[in-house]
Every structure is written in C-alpha cells, then in structure tokens.
C-alpha cells in the first residue's frame, strides 16, 4: 500500500502480541511500523506516537507537492538503497 493512501482510510489495524516479557505492536496498514512496550498500553501508546509522526510527514509532503510544480518522478533500483555487507 502506498503511504499516501493511508490518509484515505478511516481505520488502521494494529496487531499486538506478547513476546519475551513485553508487548509488540505493528500497524498493518503501514509496512515496517513496529513498536514495543513493557505493557500492552505502553506498546499501543508508542505505536500511536510513531503513526502520528508518520502521518504528519505524509500530510506535509502532500501539501508541499500540491503547491509546487512536479518536475519529475525518477525510478531508482531498490539495490541502490540497500547496503549489503560482503
């Protein structure tokens, strides 16, 4: 899912589970967004903070793009962004 599409959703699904004495929370609608806490409530508070920060950046980016002329969209191979140790 494209991150900008998250703004079109009314609900976000948060998966939460207990693991090794703590809790893990993961947002299913935003890949890679995982948080943790020593309690369920702490894990949920942490994932809410993470998601809020992400959505703030998405909204800022959308606002900037809508007020500027888009010059180009460049396609780059994923391998250029991943460092692999030999």
mmCIF file of C-alpha atoms in Angstrom:
data_model
loop_
_atom_site.group_PDB
_atom_site.id
_atom_site.type_symbol
_atom_site.label_atom_id
_atom_site.label_comp_id
_atom_site.label_asym_id
_atom_site.label_seq_id
_atom_site.Cartn_x
_atom_site.Cartn_y
_atom_site.Cartn_z
ATOM 1 C CA UNK A 1 0.000 0.000 0.000
ATOM 2 C CA UNK A 2 1.269 3.457 -0.855
ATOM 3 C CA UNK A 3 1.713 5.508 2.321
ATOM 4 C CA UNK A 4 -0.317 8.431 0.965
ATOM 5 C CA UNK A 5 -3.317 6.075 0.713
ATOM 6 C CA UNK A 6 -3.243 5.685 4.496
ATOM 7 C CA UNK A 7 -4.868 9.126 4.722
ATOM 8 C CA UNK A 8 -7.909 7.789 2.850
ATOM 9 C CA UNK A 9 -8.613 5.113 5.456
ATOM 10 C CA UNK A 10 -10.978 5.531 8.381
ATOM 11 C CA UNK A 11 -9.364 2.775 10.440
ATOM 12 C CA UNK A 12 -5.864 1.402 10.935
ATOM 13 C CA UNK A 13 -5.402 -2.179 12.109
ATOM 14 C CA UNK A 14 -2.896 -2.614 14.916
ATOM 15 C CA UNK A 15 -1.651 -6.130 15.597
ATOM 16 C CA UNK A 16 -0.391 -6.594 19.151
ATOM 17 C CA UNK A 17 1.154 -9.602 20.848
ATOM 18 C CA UNK A 18 3.144 -10.527 23.927
ATOM 19 C CA UNK A 19 6.752 -11.555 23.445
ATOM 20 C CA UNK A 20 9.572 -12.179 25.942
ATOM 21 C CA UNK A 21 8.143 -10.162 28.814
ATOM 22 C CA UNK A 22 6.919 -7.252 26.689
ATOM 23 C CA UNK A 23 4.407 -6.377 24.018
ATOM 24 C CA UNK A 24 4.908 -5.694 20.319
ATOM 25 C CA UNK A 25 2.512 -3.529 18.288
ATOM 26 C CA UNK A 26 2.539 -3.416 14.490
ATOM 27 C CA UNK A 27 0.462 -1.254 12.163
ATOM 28 C CA UNK A 28 -0.776 -3.494 9.361
ATOM 29 C CA UNK A 29 -1.570 -0.539 7.068
ATOM 30 C CA UNK A 30 1.921 0.987 7.199
ATOM 31 C CA UNK A 31 4.641 -1.582 6.444
ATOM 32 C CA UNK A 32 7.586 -1.536 8.806
ATOM 33 C CA UNK A 33 5.854 0.368 11.590
ATOM 34 C CA UNK A 34 6.506 -1.638 14.740
ATOM 35 C CA UNK A 35 6.806 -0.515 18.329
ATOM 36 C CA UNK A 36 7.093 -2.156 21.712
ATOM 37 C CA UNK A 37 6.448 -1.590 25.378
ATOM 38 C CA UNK A 38 6.634 -3.362 28.688
ATOM 39 C CA UNK A 39 2.812 -3.355 28.869
ATOM 40 C CA UNK A 40 0.078 -3.552 26.231
ATOM 41 C CA UNK A 41 -0.861 0.055 26.968
ATOM 42 C CA UNK A 42 2.729 1.260 26.577
ATOM 43 C CA UNK A 43 3.124 -0.599 23.272
ATOM 44 C CA UNK A 44 -0.124 0.938 21.985
ATOM 45 C CA UNK A 45 0.916 4.425 23.113
ATOM 46 C CA UNK A 46 4.283 4.007 21.377
ATOM 47 C CA UNK A 47 2.757 2.816 18.085
ATOM 48 C CA UNK A 48 0.266 5.707 18.196
ATOM 49 C CA UNK A 49 3.157 8.164 18.560
ATOM 50 C CA UNK A 50 5.000 6.500 15.661
ATOM 51 C CA UNK A 51 1.933 6.553 13.398
ATOM 52 C CA UNK A 52 1.108 10.167 14.275
ATOM 53 C CA UNK A 53 4.619 11.255 13.307
ATOM 54 C CA UNK A 54 4.393 9.344 10.030
ATOM 55 C CA UNK A 55 1.019 10.831 9.129
ATOM 56 C CA UNK A 56 2.278 14.330 9.921
ATOM 57 C CA UNK A 57 5.150 13.879 7.442
ATOM 58 C CA UNK A 58 2.794 12.431 4.801
ATOM 59 C CA UNK A 59 0.446 15.414 5.145
ATOM 60 C CA UNK A 60 3.335 17.900 4.968
ATOM 61 C CA UNK A 61 4.696 16.198 1.848
ATOM 62 C CA UNK A 62 1.265 16.164 0.204
ATOM 63 C CA UNK A 63 0.833 19.867 0.974
ATOM 64 C CA UNK A 64 4.254 20.767 -0.452
ATOM 65 C CA UNK A 65 3.719 18.773 -3.641
ATOM 66 C CA UNK A 66 0.289 20.279 -4.260
ATOM 67 C CA UNK A 67 1.767 23.800 -4.062
ATOM 68 C CA UNK A 68 4.667 23.167 -6.414
ATOM 69 C CA UNK A 69 5.086 22.087 -9.985
ATOM 70 C CA UNK A 70 6.193 18.471 -10.072
ATOM 71 C CA UNK A 71 9.389 18.301 -12.072
ATOM 72 C CA UNK A 72 9.774 14.554 -12.488
ATOM 73 C CA UNK A 73 9.331 11.159 -10.924
ATOM 74 C CA UNK A 74 12.564 9.196 -11.056
ATOM 75 C CA UNK A 75 12.691 5.421 -10.826
ATOM 76 C CA UNK A 76 15.688 4.004 -8.994
ATOM 77 C CA UNK A 77 16.601 0.349 -8.405
ATOM 78 C CA UNK A 78 15.992 -0.784 -4.846
ATOM 79 C CA UNK A 79 19.534 -2.176 -4.662
ATOM 80 C CA UNK A 80 20.895 1.390 -4.643
ATOM 81 C CA UNK A 81 19.234 1.969 -1.258
ATOM 82 C CA UNK A 82 20.284 -1.253 0.456
ATOM 83 C CA UNK A 83 23.789 -1.733 1.736
ATOM 84 C CA UNK A 84 24.884 -5.329 1.627
ATOM 85 C CA UNK A 85 27.969 -6.315 3.551
ATOM 86 C CA UNK A 86 30.280 -8.645 1.698
#
